PDB file of C-alpha atoms in Angstrom:
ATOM      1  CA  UNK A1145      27.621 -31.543 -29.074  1.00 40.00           C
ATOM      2  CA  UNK A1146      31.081 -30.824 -30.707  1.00 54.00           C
ATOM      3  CA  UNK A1147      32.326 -27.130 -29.272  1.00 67.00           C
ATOM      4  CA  UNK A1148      31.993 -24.376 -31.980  1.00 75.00           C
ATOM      5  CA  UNK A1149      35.454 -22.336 -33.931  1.00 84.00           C
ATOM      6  CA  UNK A1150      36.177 -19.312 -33.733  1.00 82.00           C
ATOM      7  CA  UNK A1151      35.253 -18.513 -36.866  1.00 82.00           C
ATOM      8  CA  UNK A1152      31.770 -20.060 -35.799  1.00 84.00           C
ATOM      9  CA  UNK A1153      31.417 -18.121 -32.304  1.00 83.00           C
ATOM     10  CA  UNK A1154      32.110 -15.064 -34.598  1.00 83.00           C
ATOM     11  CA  UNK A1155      29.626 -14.742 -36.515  1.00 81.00           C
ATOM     12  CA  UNK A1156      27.058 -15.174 -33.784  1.00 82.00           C
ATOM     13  CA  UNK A1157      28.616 -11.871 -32.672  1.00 85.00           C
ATOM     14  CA  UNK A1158      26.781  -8.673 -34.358  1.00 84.00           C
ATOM     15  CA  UNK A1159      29.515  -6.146 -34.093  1.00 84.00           C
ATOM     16  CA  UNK A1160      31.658  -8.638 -36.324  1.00 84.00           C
ATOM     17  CA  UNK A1161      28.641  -9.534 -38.812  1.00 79.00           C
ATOM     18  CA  UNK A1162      30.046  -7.121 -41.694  1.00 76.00           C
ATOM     19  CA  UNK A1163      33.512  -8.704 -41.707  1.00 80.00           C
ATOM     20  CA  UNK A1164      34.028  -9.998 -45.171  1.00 80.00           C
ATOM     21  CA  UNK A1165      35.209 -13.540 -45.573  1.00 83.00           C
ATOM     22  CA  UNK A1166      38.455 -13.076 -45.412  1.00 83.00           C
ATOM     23  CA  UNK A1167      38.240 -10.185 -42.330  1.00 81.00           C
ATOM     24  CA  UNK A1168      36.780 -13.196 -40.422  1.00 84.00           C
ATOM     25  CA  UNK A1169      39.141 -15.708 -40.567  1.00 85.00           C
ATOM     26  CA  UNK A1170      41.773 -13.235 -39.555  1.00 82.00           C
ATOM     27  CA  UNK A1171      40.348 -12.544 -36.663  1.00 84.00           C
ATOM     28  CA  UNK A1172      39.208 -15.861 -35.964  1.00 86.00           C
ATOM     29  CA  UNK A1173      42.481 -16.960 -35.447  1.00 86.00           C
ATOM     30  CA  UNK A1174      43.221 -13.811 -33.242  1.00 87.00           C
ATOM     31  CA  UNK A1175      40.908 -14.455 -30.801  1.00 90.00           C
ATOM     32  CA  UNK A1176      40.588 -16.301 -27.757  1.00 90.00           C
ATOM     33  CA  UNK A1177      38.374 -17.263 -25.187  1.00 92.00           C
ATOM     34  CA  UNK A1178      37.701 -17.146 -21.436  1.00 94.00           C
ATOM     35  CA  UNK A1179      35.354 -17.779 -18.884  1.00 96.00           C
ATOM     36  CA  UNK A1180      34.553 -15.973 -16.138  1.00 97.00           C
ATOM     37  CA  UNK A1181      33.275 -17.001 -12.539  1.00 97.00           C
ATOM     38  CA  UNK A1182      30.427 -15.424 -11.209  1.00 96.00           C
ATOM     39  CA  UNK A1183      31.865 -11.977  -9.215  1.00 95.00           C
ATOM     40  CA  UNK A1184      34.459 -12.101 -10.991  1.00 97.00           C
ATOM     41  CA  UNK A1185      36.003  -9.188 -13.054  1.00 97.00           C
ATOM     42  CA  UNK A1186      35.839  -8.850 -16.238  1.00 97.00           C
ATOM     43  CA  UNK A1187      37.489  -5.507 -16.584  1.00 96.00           C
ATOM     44  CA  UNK A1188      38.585  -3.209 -13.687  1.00 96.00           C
ATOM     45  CA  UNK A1189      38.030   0.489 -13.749  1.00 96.00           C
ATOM     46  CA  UNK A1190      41.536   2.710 -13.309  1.00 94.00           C
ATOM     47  CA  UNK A1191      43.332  -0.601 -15.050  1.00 94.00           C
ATOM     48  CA  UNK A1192      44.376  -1.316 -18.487  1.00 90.00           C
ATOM     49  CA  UNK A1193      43.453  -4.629 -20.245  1.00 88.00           C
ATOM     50  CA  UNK A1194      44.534  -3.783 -23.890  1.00 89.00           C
ATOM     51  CA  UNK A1195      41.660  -6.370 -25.404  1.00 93.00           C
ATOM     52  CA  UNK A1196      38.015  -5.944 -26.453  1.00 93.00           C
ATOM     53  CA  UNK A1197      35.808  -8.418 -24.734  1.00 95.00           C
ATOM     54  CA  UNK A1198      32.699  -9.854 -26.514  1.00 94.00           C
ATOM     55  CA  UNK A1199      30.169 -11.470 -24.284  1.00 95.00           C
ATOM     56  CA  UNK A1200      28.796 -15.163 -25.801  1.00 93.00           C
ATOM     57  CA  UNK A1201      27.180 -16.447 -22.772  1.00 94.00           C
ATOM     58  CA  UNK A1202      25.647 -14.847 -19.659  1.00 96.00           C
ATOM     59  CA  UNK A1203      25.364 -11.868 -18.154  1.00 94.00           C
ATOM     60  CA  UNK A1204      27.770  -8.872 -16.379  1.00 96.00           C
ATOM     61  CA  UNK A1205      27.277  -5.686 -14.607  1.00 94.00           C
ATOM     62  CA  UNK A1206      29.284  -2.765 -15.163  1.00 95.00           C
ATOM     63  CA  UNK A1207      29.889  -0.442 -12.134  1.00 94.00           C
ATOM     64  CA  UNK A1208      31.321   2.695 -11.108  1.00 92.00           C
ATOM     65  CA  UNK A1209      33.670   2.668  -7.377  1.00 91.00           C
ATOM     66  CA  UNK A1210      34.638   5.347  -5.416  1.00 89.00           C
ATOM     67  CA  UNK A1211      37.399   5.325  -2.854  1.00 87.00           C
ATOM     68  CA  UNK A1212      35.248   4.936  -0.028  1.00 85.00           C
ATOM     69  CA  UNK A1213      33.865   1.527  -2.238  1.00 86.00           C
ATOM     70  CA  UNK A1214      30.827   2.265  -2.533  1.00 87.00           C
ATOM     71  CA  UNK A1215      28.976   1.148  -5.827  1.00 90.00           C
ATOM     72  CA  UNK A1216      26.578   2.724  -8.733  1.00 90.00           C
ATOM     73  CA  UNK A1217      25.474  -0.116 -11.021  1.00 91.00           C
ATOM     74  CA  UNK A1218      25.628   1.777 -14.655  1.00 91.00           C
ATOM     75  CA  UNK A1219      24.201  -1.349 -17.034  1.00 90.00           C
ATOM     76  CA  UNK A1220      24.002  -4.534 -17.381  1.00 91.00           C
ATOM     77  CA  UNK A1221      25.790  -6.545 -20.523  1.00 94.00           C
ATOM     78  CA  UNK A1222      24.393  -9.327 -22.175  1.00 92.00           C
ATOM     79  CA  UNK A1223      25.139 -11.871 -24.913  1.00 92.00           C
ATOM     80  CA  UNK A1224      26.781  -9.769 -28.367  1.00 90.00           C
ATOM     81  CA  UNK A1225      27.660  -6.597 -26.043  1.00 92.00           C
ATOM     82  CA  UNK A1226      30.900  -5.744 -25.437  1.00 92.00           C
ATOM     83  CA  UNK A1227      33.344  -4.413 -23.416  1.00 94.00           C
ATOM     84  CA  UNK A1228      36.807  -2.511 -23.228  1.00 93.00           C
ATOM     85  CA  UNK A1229      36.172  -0.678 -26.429  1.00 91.00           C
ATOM     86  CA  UNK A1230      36.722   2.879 -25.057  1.00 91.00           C
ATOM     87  CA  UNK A1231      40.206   2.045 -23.507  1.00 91.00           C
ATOM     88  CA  UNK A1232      41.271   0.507 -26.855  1.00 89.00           C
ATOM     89  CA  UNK A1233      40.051   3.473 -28.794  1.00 87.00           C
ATOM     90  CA  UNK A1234      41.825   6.508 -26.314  1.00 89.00           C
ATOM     91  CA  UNK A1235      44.460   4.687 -24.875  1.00 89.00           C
ATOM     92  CA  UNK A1236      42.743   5.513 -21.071  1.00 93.00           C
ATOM     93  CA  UNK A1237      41.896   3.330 -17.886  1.00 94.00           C
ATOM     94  CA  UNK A1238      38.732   1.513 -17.883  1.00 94.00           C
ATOM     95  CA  UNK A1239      36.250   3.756 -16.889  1.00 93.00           C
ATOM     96  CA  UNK A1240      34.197   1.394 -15.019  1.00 94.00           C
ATOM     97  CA  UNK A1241      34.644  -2.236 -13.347  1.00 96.00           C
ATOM     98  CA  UNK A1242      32.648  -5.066 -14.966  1.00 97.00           C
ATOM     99  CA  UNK A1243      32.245  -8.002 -13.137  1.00 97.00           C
ATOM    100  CA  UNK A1244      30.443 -11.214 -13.886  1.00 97.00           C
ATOM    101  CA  UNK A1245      26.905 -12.107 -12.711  1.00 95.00           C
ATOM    102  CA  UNK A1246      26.960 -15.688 -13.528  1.00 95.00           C
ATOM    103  CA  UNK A1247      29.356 -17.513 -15.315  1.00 97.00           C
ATOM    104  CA  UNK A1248      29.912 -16.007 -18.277  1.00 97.00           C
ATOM    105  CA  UNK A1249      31.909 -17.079 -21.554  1.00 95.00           C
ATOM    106  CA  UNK A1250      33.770 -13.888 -23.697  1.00 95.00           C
ATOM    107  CA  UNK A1251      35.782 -13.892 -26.299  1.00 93.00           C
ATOM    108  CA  UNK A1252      39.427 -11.575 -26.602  1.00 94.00           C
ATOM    109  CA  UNK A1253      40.438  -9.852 -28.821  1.00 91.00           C
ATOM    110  CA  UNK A1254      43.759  -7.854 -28.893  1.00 91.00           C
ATOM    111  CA  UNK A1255      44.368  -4.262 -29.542  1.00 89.00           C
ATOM    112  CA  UNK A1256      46.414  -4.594 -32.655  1.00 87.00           C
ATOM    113  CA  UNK A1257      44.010  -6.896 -34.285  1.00 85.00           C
ATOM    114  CA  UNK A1258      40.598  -4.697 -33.306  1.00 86.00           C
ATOM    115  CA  UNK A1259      41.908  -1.342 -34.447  1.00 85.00           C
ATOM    116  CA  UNK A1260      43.165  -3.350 -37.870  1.00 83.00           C
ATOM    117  CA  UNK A1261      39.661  -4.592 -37.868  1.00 80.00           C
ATOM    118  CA  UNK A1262      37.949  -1.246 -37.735  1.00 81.00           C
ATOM    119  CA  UNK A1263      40.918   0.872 -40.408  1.00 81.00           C
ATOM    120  CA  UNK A1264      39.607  -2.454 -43.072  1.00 78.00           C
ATOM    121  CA  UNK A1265      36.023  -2.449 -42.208  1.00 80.00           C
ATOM    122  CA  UNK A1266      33.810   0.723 -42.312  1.00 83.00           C
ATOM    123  CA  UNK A1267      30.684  -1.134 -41.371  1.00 80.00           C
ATOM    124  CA  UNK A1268      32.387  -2.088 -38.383  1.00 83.00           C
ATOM    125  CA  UNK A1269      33.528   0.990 -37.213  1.00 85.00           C
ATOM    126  CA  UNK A1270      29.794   2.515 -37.760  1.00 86.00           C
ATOM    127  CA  UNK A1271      28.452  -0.435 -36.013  1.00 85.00           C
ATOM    128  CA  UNK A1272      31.491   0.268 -32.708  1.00 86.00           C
ATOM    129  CA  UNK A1273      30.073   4.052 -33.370  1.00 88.00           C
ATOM    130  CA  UNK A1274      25.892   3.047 -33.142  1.00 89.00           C
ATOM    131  CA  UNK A1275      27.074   0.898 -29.997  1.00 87.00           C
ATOM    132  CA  UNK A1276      29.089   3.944 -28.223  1.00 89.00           C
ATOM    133  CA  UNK A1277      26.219   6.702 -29.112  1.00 92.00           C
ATOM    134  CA  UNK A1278      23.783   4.185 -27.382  1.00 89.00           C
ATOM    135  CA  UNK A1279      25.791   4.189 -24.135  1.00 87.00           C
ATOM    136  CA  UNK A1280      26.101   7.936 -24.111  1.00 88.00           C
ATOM    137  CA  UNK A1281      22.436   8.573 -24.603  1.00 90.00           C
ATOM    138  CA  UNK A1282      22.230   5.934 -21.438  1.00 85.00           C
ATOM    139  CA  UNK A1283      24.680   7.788 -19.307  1.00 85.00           C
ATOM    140  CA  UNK A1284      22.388  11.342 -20.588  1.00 87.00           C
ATOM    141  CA  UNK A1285      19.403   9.646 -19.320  1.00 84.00           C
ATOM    142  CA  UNK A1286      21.123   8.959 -16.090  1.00 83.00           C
ATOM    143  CA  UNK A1287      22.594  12.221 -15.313  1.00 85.00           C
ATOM    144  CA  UNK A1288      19.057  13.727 -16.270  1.00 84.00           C
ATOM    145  CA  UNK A1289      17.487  11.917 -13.810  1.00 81.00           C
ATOM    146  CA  UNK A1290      19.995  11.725 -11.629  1.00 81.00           C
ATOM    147  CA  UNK A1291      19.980  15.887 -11.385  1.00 81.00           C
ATOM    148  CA  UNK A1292      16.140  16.700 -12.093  1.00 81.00           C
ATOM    149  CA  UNK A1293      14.000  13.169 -10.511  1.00 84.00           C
ATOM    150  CA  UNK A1294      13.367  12.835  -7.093  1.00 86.00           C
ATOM    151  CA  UNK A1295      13.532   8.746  -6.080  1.00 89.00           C
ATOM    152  CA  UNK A1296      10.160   8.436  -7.543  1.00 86.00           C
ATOM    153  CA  UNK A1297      10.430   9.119 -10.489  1.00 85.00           C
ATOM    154  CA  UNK A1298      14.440   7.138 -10.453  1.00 89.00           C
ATOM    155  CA  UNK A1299      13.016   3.817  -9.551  1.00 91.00           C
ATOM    156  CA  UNK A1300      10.391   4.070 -12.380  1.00 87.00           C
ATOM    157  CA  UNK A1301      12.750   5.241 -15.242  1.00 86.00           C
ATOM    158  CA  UNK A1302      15.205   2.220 -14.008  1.00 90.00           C
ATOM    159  CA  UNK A1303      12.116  -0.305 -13.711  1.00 89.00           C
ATOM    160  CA  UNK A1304      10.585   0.670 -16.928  1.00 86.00           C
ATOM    161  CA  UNK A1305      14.343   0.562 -18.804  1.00 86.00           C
ATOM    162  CA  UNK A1306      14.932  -2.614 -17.405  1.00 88.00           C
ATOM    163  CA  UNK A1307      11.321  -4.374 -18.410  1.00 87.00           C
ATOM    164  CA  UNK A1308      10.112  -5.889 -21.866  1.00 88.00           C
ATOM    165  CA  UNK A1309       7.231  -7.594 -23.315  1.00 87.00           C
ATOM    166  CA  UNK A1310       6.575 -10.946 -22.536  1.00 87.00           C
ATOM    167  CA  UNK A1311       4.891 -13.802 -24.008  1.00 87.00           C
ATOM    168  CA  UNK A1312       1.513 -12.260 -22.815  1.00 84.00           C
ATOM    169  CA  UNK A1313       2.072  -8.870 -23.835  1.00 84.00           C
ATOM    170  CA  UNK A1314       2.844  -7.525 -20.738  1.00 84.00           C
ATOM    171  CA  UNK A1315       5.526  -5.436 -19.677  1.00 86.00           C
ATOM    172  CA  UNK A1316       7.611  -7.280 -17.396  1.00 90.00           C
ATOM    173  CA  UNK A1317      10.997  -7.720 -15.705  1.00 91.00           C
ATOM    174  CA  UNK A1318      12.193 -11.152 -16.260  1.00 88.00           C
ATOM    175  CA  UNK A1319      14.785 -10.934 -13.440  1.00 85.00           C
ATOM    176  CA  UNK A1320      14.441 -10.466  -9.674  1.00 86.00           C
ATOM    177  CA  UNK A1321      16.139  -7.120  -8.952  1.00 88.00           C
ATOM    178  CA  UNK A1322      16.900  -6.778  -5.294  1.00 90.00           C
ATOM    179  CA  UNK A1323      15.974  -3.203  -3.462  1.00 93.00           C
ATOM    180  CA  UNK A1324      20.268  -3.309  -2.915  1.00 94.00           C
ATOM    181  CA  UNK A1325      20.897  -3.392  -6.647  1.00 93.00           C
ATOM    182  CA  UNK A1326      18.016  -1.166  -7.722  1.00 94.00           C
ATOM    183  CA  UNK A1327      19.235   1.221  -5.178  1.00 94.00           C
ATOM    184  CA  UNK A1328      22.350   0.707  -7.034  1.00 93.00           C
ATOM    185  CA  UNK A1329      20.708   1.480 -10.016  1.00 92.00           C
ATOM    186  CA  UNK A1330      19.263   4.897  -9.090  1.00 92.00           C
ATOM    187  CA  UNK A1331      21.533   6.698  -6.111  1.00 90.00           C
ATOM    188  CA  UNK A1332      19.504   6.236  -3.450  1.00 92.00           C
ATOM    189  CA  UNK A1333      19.293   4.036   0.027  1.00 93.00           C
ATOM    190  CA  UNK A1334      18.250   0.848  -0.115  1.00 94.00           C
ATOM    191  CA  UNK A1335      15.403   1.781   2.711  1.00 95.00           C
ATOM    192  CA  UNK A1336      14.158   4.708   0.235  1.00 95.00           C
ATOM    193  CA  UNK A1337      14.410   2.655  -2.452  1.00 94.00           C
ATOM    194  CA  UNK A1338      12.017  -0.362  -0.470  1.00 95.00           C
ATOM    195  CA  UNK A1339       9.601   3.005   0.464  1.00 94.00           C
ATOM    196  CA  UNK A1340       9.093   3.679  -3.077  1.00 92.00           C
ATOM    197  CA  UNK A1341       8.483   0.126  -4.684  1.00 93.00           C
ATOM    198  CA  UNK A1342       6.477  -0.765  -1.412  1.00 92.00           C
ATOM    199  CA  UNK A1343       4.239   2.086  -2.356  1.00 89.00           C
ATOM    200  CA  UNK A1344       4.166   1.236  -6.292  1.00 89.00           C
ATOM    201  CA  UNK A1345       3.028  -2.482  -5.315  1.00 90.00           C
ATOM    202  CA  UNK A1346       0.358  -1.140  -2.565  1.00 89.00           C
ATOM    203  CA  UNK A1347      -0.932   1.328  -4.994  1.00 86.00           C
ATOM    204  CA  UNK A1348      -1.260  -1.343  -7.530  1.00 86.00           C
ATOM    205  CA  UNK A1349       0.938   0.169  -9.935  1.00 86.00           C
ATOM    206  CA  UNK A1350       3.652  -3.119 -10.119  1.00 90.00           C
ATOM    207  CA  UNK A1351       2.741  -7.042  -9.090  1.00 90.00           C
ATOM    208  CA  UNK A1352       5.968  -9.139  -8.025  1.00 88.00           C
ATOM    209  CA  UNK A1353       5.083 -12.595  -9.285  1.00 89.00           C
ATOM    210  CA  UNK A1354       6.043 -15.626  -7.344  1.00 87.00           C
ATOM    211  CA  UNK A1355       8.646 -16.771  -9.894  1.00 87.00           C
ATOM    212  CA  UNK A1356      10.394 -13.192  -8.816  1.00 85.00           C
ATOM    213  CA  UNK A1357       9.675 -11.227 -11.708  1.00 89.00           C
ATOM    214  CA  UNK A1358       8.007  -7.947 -12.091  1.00 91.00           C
ATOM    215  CA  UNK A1359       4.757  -7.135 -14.044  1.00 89.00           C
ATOM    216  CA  UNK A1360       4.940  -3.577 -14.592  1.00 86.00           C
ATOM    217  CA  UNK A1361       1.064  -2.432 -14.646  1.00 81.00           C
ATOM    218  CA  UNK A1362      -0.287  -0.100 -17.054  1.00 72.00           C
ATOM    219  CA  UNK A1363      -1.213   3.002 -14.521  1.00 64.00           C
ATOM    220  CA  UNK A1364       2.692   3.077 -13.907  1.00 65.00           C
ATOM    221  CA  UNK A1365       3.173   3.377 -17.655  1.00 63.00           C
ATOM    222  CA  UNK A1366       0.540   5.822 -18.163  1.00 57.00           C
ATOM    223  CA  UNK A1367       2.285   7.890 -15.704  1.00 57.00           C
ATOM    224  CA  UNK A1368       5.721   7.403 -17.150  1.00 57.00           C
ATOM    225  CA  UNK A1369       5.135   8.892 -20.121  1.00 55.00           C
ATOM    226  CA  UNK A1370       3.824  11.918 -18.888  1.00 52.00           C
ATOM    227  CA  UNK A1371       6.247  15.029 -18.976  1.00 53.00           C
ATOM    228  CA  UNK A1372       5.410  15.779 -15.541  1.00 54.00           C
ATOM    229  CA  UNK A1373       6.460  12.193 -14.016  1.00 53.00           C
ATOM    230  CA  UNK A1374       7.581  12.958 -11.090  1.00 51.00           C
ATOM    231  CA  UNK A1375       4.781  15.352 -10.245  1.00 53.00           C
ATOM    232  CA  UNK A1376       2.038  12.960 -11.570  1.00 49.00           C
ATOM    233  CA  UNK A1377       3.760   9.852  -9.469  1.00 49.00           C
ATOM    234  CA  UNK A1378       4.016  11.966  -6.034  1.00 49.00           C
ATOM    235  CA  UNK A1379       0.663  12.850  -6.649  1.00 51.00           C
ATOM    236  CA  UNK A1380      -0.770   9.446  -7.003  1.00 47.00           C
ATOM    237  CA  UNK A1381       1.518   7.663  -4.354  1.00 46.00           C
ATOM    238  CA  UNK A1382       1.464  10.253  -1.934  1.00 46.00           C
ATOM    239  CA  UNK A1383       5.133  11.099  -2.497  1.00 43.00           C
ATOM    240  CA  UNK A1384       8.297  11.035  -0.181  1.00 38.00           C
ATOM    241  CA  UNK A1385      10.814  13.925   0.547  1.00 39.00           C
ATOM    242  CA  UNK A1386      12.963  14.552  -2.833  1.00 39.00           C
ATOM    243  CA  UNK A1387      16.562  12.549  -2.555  1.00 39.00           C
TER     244      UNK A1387
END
């Protein structure tokens, strides 16, 4: 199978999908591409990279470090998302480190041709704009729960975010999340974090399937939805001590 252009990979990529003609060959032969290893960095957070990364292939993890190294996982990228947009548009340090979770192709484009792109393209820029008012409703939804959920009510925000519909109709998480990552995910020990989804499973309220995943049963989303979630949940599990 002959290996797709530039121009081709482009237009694959959302963000760039209202770039006339003309737009697209311009940046077509701007942009380059790289692979990355899996744990390897992408970006990392207090550096400078000067390029907007587009993921094509794989899948990355974008983290926050603190000086004593420990970790908060803030999202996980996927094919079309991208990354180093923020630093390109303020002139800051990457806020965050992202680092590959299996080998994962990008392609590069520089500062000087992604700020031309957005001055010539409107639809562009509201499309960059939709893209960083979705992350900022994410990071309002994690302080929120992050100041007002006890663990409970965490690890069922982050499992029900996480999940979709599968083939069957169920909601399900496709990939195996370990209790490290999830308690990654949320703030919390790993050991709380295995208390609460040991509890969940036991109380019938998620099934791990053999292939790893996660069916997420429908008591669990009953209860999710309710305004008083973390009330309802430590009412039905039992509860633990608030984090």
């Amino acid at each position: 199978m002959p290996a797709l252009s530039n121009l081709e990979l482009l237009r694959r990529v959302p963000l760039f999908s209202a770039l006339t003609t003309a737009q697209s060959a311009a940046v077509a032969d701007a942009i380059g591409k790289r692979r990355f290893k899996r744990n390897e960095e992408i970006v990392e957070q207090g550096q400078r990279t000067n390029t907007l990364s587009i993921i094509l292939t794989g899948r990355a993890r974008v983290v926050a470090i603190d000086c004593q190294d420990r970790e908060v996982i803030i999202s996980t990228l996927r094919p079309g998302d991208y990354i180093g947009e923020m630093s390109l548009i303020d002139g800051q340090p990457h806020s965050a480190t992202v680092r590959a979770e299996e080998t994962t192709d990008v392609l590069v484009l520089g500062r000087e041709a992604f700020l031309s792109c957005l001055h010539d393209n409107m639809s562009m820029m509201r499309n960059m704009v939709r893209g960083l008012v979705k992350r900022l409703r994410q990071a309002d939804r994690k302080i929120a729960s992050l100041a007002l959920m006890d663990v409970h009510g965490r690890v069922i925000r982050t499992l029900m975010e996480v999940a979709d519909i599968d083939d069957a109709g169920h909601l399900r998480i496709r990939e195996k999340i370990s209790r490290q990552d999830l308690a990654k995910m949320v703030g919390a020990s790993r050991e709380m974090v295995s208390r609460v989804m040991n509890e969940l499973e036991e109380r019938s309220l998620i099934s791990v399937q053999e292939d790893g995943s996660t069916l997420v049963l429908d008591p669990l989303v009953a209860l999710s939805e309710r305004p008083d979630q973390t009330q309802a949940v430590r009412g039905f599990v039992g509860g633990l001590s608030p984090s």
